[in-house]
PDB file of N, CA and C in Angstrom:
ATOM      1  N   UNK A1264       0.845  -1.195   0.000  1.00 91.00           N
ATOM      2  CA  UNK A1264       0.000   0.000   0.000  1.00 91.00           C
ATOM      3  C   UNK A1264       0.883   1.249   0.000  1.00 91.00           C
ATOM      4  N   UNK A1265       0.666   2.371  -0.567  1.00 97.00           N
ATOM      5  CA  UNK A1265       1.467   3.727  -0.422  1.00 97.00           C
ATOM      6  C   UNK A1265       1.185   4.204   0.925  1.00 97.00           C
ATOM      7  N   UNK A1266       1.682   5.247   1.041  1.00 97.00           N
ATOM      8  CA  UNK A1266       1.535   5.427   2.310  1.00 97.00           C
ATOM      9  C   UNK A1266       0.198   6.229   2.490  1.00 97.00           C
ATOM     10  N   UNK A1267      -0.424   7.372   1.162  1.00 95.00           N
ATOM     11  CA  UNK A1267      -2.204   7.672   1.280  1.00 95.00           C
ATOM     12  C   UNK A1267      -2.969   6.499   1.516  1.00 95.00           C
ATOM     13  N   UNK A1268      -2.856   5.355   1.122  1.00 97.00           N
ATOM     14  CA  UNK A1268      -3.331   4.183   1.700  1.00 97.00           C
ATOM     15  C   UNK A1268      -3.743   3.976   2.922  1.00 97.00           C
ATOM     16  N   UNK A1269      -2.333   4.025   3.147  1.00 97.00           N
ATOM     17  CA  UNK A1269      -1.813   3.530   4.712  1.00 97.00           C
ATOM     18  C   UNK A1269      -2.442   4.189   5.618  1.00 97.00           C
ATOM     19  N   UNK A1270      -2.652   6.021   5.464  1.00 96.00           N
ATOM     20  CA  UNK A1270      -3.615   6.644   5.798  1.00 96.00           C
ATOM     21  C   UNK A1270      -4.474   6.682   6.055  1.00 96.00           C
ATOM     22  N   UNK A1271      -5.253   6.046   4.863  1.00 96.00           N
ATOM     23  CA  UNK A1271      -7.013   6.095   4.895  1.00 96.00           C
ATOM     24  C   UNK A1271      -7.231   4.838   5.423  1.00 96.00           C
ATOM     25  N   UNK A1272      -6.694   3.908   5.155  1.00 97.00           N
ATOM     26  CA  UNK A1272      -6.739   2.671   6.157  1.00 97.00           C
ATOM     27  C   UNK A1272      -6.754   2.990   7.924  1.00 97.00           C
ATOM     28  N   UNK A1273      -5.840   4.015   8.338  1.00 96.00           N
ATOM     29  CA  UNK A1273      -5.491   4.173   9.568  1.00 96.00           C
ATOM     30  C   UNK A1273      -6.901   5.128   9.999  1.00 96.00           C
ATOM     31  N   UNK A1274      -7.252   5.956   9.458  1.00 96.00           N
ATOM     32  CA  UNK A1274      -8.415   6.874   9.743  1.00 96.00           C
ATOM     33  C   UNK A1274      -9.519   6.103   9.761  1.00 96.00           C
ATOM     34  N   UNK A1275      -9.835   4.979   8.771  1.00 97.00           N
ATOM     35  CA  UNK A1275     -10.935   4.063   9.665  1.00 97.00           C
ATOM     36  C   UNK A1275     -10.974   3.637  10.463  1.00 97.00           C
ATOM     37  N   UNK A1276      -9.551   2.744  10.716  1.00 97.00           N
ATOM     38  CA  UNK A1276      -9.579   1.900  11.839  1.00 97.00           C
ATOM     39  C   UNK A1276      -9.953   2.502  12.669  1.00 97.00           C
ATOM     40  N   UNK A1277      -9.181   4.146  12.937  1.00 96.00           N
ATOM     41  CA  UNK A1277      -8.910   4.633  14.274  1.00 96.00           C
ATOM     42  C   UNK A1277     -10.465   5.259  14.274  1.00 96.00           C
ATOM     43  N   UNK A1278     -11.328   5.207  13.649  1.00 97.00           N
ATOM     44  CA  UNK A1278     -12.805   5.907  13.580  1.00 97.00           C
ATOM     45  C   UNK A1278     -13.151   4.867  14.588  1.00 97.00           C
ATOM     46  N   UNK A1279     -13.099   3.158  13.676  1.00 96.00           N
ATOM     47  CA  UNK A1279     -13.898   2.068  14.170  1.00 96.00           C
ATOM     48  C   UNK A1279     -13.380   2.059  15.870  1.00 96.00           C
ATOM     49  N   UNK A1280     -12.421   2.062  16.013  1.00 96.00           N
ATOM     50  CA  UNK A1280     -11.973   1.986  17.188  1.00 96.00           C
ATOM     51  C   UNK A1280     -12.663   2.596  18.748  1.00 96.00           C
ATOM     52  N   UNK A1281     -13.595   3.869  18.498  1.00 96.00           N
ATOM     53  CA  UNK A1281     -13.848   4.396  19.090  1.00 96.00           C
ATOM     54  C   UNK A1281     -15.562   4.315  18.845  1.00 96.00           C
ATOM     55  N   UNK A1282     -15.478   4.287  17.508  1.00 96.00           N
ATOM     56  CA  UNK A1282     -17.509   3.783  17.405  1.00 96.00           C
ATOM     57  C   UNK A1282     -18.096   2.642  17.643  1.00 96.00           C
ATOM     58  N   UNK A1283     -19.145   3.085  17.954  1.00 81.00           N
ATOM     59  CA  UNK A1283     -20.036   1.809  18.847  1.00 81.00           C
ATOM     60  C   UNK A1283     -19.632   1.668  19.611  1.00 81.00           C
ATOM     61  N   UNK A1284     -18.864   2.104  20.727  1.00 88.00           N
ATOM     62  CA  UNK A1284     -18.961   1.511  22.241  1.00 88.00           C
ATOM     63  C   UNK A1284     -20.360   2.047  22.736  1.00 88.00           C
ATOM     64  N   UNK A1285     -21.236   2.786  22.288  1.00 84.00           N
ATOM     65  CA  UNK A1285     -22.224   3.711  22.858  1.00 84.00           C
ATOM     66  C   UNK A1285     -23.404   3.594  21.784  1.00 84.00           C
ATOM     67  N   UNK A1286     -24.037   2.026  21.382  1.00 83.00           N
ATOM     68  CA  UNK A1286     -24.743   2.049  20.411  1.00 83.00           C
ATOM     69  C   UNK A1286     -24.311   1.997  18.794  1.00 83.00           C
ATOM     70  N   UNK A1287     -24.762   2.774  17.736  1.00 90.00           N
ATOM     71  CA  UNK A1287     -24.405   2.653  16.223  1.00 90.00           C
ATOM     72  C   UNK A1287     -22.693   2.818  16.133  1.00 90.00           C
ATOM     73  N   UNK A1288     -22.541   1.357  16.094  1.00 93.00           N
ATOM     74  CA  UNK A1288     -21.055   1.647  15.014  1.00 93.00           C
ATOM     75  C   UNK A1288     -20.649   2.226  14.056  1.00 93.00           C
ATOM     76  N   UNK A1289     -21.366   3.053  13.222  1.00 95.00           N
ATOM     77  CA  UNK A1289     -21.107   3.785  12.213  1.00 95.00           C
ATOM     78  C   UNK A1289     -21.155   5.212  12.586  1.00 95.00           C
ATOM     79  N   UNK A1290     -21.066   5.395  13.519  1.00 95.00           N
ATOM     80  CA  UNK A1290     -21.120   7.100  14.591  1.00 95.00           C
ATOM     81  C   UNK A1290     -20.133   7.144  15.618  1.00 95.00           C
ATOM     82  N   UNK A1291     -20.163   8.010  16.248  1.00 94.00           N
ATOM     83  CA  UNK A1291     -19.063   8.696  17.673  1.00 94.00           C
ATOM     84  C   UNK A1291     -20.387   9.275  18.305  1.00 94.00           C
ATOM     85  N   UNK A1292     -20.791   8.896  19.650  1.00 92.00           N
ATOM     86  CA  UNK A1292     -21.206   9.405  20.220  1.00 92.00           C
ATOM     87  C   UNK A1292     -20.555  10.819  21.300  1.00 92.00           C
ATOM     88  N   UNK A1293     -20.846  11.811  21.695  1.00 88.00           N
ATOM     89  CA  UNK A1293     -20.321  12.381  22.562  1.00 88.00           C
ATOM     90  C   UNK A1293     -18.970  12.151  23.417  1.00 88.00           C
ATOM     91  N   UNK A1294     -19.276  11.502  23.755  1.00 90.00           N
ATOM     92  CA  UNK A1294     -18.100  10.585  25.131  1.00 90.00           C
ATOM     93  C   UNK A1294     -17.107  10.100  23.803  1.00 90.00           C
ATOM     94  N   UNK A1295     -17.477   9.061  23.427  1.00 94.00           N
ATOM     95  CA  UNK A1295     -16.749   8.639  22.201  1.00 94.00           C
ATOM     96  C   UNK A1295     -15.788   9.492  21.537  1.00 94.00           C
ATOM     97  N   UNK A1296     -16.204  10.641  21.008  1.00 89.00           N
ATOM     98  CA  UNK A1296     -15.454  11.563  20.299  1.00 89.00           C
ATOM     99  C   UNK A1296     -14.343  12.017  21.476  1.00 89.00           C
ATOM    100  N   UNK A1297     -14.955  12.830  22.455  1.00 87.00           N
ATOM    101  CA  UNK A1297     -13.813  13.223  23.927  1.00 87.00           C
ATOM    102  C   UNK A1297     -12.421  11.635  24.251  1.00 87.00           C
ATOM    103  N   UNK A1298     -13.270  10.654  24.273  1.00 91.00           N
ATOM    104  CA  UNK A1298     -12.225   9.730  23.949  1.00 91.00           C
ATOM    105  C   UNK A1298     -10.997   9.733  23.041  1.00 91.00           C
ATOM    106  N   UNK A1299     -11.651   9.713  21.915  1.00 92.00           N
ATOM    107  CA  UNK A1299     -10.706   9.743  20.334  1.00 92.00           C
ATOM    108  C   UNK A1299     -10.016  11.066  20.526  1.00 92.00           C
ATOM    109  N   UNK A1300     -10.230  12.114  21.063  1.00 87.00           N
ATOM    110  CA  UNK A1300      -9.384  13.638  21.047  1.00 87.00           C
ATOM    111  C   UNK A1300      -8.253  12.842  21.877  1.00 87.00           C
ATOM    112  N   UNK A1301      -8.590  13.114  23.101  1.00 86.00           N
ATOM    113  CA  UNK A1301      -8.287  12.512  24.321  1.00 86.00           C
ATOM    114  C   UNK A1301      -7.072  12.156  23.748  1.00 86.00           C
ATOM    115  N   UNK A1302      -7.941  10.604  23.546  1.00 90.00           N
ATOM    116  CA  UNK A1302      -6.057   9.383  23.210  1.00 90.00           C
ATOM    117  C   UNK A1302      -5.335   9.468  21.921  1.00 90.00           C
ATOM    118  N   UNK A1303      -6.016   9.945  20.968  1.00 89.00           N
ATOM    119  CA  UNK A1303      -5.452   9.704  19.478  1.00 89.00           C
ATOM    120  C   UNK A1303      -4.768  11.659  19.272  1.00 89.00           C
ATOM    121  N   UNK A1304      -5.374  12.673  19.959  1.00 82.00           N
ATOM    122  CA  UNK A1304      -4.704  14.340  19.907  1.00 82.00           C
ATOM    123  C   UNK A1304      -4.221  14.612  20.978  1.00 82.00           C
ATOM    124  N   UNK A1305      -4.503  14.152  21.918  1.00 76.00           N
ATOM    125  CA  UNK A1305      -3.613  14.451  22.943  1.00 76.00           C
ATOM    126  C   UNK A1305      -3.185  16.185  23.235  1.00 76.00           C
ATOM    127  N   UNK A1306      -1.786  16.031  23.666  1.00 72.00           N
ATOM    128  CA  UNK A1306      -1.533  17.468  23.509  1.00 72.00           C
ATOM    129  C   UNK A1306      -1.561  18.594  22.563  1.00 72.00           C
ATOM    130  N   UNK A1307      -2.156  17.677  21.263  1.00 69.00           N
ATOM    131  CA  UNK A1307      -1.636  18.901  20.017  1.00 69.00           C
ATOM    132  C   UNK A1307      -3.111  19.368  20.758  1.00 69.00           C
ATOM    133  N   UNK A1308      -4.291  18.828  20.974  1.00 66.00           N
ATOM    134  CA  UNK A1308      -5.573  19.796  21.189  1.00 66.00           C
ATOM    135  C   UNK A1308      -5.720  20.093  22.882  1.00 66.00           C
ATOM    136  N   UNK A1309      -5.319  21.446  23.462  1.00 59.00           N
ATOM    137  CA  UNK A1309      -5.055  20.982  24.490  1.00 59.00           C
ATOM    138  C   UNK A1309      -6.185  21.472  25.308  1.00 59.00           C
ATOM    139  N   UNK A1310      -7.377  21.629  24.078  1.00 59.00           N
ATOM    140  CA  UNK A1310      -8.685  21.871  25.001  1.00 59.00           C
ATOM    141  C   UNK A1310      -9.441  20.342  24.934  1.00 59.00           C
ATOM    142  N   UNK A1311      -8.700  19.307  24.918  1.00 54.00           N
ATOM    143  CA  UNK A1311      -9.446  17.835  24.492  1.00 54.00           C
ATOM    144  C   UNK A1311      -9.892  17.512  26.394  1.00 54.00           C
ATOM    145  N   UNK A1312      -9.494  18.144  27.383  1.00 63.00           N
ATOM    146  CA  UNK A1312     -10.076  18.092  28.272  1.00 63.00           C
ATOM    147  C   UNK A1312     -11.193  18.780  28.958  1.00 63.00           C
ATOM    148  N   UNK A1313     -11.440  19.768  28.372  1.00 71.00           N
ATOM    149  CA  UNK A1313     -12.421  20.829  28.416  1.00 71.00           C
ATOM    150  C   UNK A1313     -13.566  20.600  28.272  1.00 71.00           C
ATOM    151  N   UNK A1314     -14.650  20.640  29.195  1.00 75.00           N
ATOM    152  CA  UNK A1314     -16.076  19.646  28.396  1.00 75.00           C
ATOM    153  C   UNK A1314     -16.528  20.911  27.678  1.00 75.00           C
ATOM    154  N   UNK A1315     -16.291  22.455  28.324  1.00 80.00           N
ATOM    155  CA  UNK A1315     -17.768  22.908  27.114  1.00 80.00           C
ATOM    156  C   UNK A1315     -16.833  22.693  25.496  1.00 80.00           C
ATOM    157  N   UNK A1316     -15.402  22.806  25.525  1.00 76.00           N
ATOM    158  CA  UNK A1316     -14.777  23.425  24.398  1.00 76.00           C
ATOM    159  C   UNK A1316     -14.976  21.826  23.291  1.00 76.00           C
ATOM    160  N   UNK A1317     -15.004  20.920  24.006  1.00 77.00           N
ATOM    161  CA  UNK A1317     -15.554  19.574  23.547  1.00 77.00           C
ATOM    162  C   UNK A1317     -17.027  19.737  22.944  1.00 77.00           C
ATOM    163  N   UNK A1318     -17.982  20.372  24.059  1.00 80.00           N
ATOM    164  CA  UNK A1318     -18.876  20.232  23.313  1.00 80.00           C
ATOM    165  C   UNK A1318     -19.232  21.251  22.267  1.00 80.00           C
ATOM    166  N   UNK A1319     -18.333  22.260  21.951  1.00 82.00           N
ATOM    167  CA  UNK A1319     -18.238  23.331  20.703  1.00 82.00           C
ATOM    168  C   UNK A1319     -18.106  22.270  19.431  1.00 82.00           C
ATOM    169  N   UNK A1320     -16.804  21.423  19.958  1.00 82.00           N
ATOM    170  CA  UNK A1320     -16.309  20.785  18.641  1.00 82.00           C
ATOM    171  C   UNK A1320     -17.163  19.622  18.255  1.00 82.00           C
ATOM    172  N   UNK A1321     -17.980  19.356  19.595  1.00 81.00           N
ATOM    173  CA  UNK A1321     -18.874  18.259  18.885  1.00 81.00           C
ATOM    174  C   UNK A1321     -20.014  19.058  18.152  1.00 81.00           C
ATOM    175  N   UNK A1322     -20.488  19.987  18.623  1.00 84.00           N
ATOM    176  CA  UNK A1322     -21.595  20.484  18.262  1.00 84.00           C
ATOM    177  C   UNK A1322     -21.580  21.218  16.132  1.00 84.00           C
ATOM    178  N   UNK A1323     -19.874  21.624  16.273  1.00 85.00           N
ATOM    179  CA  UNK A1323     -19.326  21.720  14.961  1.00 85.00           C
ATOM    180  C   UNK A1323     -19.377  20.579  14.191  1.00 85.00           C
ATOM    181  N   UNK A1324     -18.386  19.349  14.568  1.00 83.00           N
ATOM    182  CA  UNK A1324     -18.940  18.599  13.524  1.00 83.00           C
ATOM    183  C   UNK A1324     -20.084  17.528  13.366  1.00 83.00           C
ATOM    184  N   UNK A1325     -21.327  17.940  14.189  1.00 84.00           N
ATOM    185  CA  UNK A1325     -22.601  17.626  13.663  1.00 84.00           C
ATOM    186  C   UNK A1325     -22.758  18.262  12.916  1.00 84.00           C
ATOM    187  N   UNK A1326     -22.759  18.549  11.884  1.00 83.00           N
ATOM    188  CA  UNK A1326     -23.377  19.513  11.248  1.00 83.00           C
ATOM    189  C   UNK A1326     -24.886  18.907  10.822  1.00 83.00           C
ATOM    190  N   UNK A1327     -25.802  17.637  10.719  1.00 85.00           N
ATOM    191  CA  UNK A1327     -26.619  17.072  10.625  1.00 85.00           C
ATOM    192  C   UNK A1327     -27.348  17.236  11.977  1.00 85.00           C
ATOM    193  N   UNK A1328     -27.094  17.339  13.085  1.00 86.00           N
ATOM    194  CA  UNK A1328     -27.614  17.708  13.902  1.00 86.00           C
ATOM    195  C   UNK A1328     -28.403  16.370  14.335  1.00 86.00           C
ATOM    196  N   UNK A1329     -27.545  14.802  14.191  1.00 87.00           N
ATOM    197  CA  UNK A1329     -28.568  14.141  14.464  1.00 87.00           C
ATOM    198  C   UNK A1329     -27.533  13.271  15.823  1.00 87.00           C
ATOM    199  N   UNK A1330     -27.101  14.234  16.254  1.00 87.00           N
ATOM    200  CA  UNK A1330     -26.255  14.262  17.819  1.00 87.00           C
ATOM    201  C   UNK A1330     -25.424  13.099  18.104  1.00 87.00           C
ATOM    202  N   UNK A1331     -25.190  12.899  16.860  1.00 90.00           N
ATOM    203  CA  UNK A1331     -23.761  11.670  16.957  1.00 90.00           C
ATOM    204  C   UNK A1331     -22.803  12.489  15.397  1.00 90.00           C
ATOM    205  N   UNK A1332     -21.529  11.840  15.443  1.00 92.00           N
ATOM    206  CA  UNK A1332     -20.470  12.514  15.059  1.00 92.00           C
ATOM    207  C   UNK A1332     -20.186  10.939  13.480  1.00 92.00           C
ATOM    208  N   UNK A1333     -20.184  11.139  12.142  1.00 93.00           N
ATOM    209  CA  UNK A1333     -20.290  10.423  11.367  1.00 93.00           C
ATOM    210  C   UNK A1333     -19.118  10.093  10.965  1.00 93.00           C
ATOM    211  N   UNK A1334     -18.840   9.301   9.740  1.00 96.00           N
ATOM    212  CA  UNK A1334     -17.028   9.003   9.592  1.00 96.00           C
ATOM    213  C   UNK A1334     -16.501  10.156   8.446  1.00 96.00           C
ATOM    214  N   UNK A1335     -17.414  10.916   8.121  1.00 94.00           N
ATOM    215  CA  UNK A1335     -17.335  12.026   6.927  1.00 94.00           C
ATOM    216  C   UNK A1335     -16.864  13.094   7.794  1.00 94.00           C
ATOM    217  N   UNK A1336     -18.047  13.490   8.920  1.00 92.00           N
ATOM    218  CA  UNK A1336     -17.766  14.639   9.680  1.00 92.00           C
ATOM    219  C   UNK A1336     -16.413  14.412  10.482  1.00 92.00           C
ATOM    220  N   UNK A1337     -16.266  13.252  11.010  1.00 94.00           N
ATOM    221  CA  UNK A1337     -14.927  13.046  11.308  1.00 94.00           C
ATOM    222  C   UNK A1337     -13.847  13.435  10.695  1.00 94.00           C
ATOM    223  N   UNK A1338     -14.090  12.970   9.006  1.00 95.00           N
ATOM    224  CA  UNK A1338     -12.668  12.725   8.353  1.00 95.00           C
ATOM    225  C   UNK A1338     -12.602  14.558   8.181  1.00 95.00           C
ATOM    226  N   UNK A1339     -13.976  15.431   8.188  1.00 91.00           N
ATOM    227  CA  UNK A1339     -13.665  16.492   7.873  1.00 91.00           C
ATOM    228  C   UNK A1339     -12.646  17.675   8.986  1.00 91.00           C
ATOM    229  N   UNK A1340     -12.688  16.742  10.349  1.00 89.00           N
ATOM    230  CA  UNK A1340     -11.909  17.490  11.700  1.00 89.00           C
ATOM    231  C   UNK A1340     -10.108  17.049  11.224  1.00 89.00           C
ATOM    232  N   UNK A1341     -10.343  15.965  10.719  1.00 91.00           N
ATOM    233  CA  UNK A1341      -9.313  15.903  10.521  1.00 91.00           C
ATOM    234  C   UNK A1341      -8.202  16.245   9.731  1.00 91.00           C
ATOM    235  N   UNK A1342      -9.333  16.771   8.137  1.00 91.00           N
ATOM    236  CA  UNK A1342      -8.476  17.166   6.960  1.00 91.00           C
ATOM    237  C   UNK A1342      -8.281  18.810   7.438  1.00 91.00           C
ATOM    238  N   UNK A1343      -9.274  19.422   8.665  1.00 86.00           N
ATOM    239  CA  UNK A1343      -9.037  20.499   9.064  1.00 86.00           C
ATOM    240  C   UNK A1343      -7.726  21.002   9.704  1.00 86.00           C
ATOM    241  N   UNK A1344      -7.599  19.617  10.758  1.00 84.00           N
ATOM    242  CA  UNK A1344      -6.476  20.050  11.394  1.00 84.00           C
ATOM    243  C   UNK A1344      -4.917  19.791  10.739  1.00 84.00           C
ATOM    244  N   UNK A1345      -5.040  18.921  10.148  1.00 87.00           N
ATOM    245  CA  UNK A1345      -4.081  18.436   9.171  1.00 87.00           C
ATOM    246  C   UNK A1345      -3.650  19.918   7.978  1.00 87.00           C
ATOM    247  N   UNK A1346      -4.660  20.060   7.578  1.00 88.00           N
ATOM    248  CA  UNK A1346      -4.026  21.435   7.129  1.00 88.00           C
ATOM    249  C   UNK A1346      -3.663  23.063   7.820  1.00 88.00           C
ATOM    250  N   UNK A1347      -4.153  22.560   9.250  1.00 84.00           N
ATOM    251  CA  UNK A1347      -3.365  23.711   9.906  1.00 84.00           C
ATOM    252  C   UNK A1347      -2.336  23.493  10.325  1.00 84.00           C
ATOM    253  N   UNK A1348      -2.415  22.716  10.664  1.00 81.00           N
ATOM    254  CA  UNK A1348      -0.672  21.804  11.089  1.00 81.00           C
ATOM    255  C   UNK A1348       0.598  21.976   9.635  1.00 81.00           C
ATOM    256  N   UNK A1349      -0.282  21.984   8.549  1.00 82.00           N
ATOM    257  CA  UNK A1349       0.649  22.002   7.389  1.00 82.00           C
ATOM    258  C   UNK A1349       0.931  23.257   7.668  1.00 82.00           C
ATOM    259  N   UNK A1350      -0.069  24.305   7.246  1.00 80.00           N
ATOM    260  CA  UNK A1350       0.096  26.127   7.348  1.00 80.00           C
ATOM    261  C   UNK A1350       1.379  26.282   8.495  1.00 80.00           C
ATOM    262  N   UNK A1351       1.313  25.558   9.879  1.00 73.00           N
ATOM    263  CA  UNK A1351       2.038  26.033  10.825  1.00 73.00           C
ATOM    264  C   UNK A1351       3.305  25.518  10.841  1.00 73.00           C
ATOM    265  N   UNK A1352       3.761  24.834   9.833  1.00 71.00           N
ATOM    266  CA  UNK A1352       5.195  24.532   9.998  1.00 71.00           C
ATOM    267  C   UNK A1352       5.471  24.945   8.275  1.00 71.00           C
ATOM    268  N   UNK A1353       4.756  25.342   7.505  1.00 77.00           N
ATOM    269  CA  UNK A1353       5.180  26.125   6.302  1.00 77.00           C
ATOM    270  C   UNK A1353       5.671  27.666   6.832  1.00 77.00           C
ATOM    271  N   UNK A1354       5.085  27.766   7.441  1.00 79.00           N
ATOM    272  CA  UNK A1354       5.120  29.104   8.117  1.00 79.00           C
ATOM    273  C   UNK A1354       6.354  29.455   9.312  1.00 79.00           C
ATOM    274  N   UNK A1355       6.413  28.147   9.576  1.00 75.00           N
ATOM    275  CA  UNK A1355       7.899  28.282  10.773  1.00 75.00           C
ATOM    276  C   UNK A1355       9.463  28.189   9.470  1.00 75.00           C
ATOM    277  N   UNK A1356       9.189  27.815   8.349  1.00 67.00           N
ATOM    278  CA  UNK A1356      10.469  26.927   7.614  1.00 67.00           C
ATOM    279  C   UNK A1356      10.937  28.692   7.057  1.00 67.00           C
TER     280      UNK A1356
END
């Protein structure tokens, strides 16, 4: 596999990993998502302990509003932060 592969392979797993402990496997419930910040962002997000600032970011990527977190809206936190992370070390070089 290349390594975009290797990627998109890893972004499911690490989706599946955390969905359905709380009902539909194909979602992140609340808790779920604070989990996945939690263990998989750690310090880069260092409001992943924060419940309201948690519930900003959950409340962002519902954007469906059907109060669970999907593997789209997911992948979209991620292509977010991923390109700020790019901006911030283009910007340090």
């Amino acid at each position: 596999m290349s390594d975009i592969q290797k990627a998109m392979a890893l972004l499911i797993s690490t989706f599946d990993k955390y969905s359905g402990k709380e009902g539909d496997k194909n979602t992140l419930s609340k808790e779920e998502l604070k989990d996945l910040l939690q263990n998989e962002f750690g310090e880069m997000l260092c409001k992943a302990n924060d419940k309201a600032a948690i519930d900003r970011i959950f409340n962002d990527l519902d954007r469906d509003k059907s109060n669970s977190v999907d593997f789209g809206e997911f992948v979209r936190m991620v292509c977010c932060l991923t390109e700020m992370c790019h901006e911030y070390f283009v910007s340090r070089k």
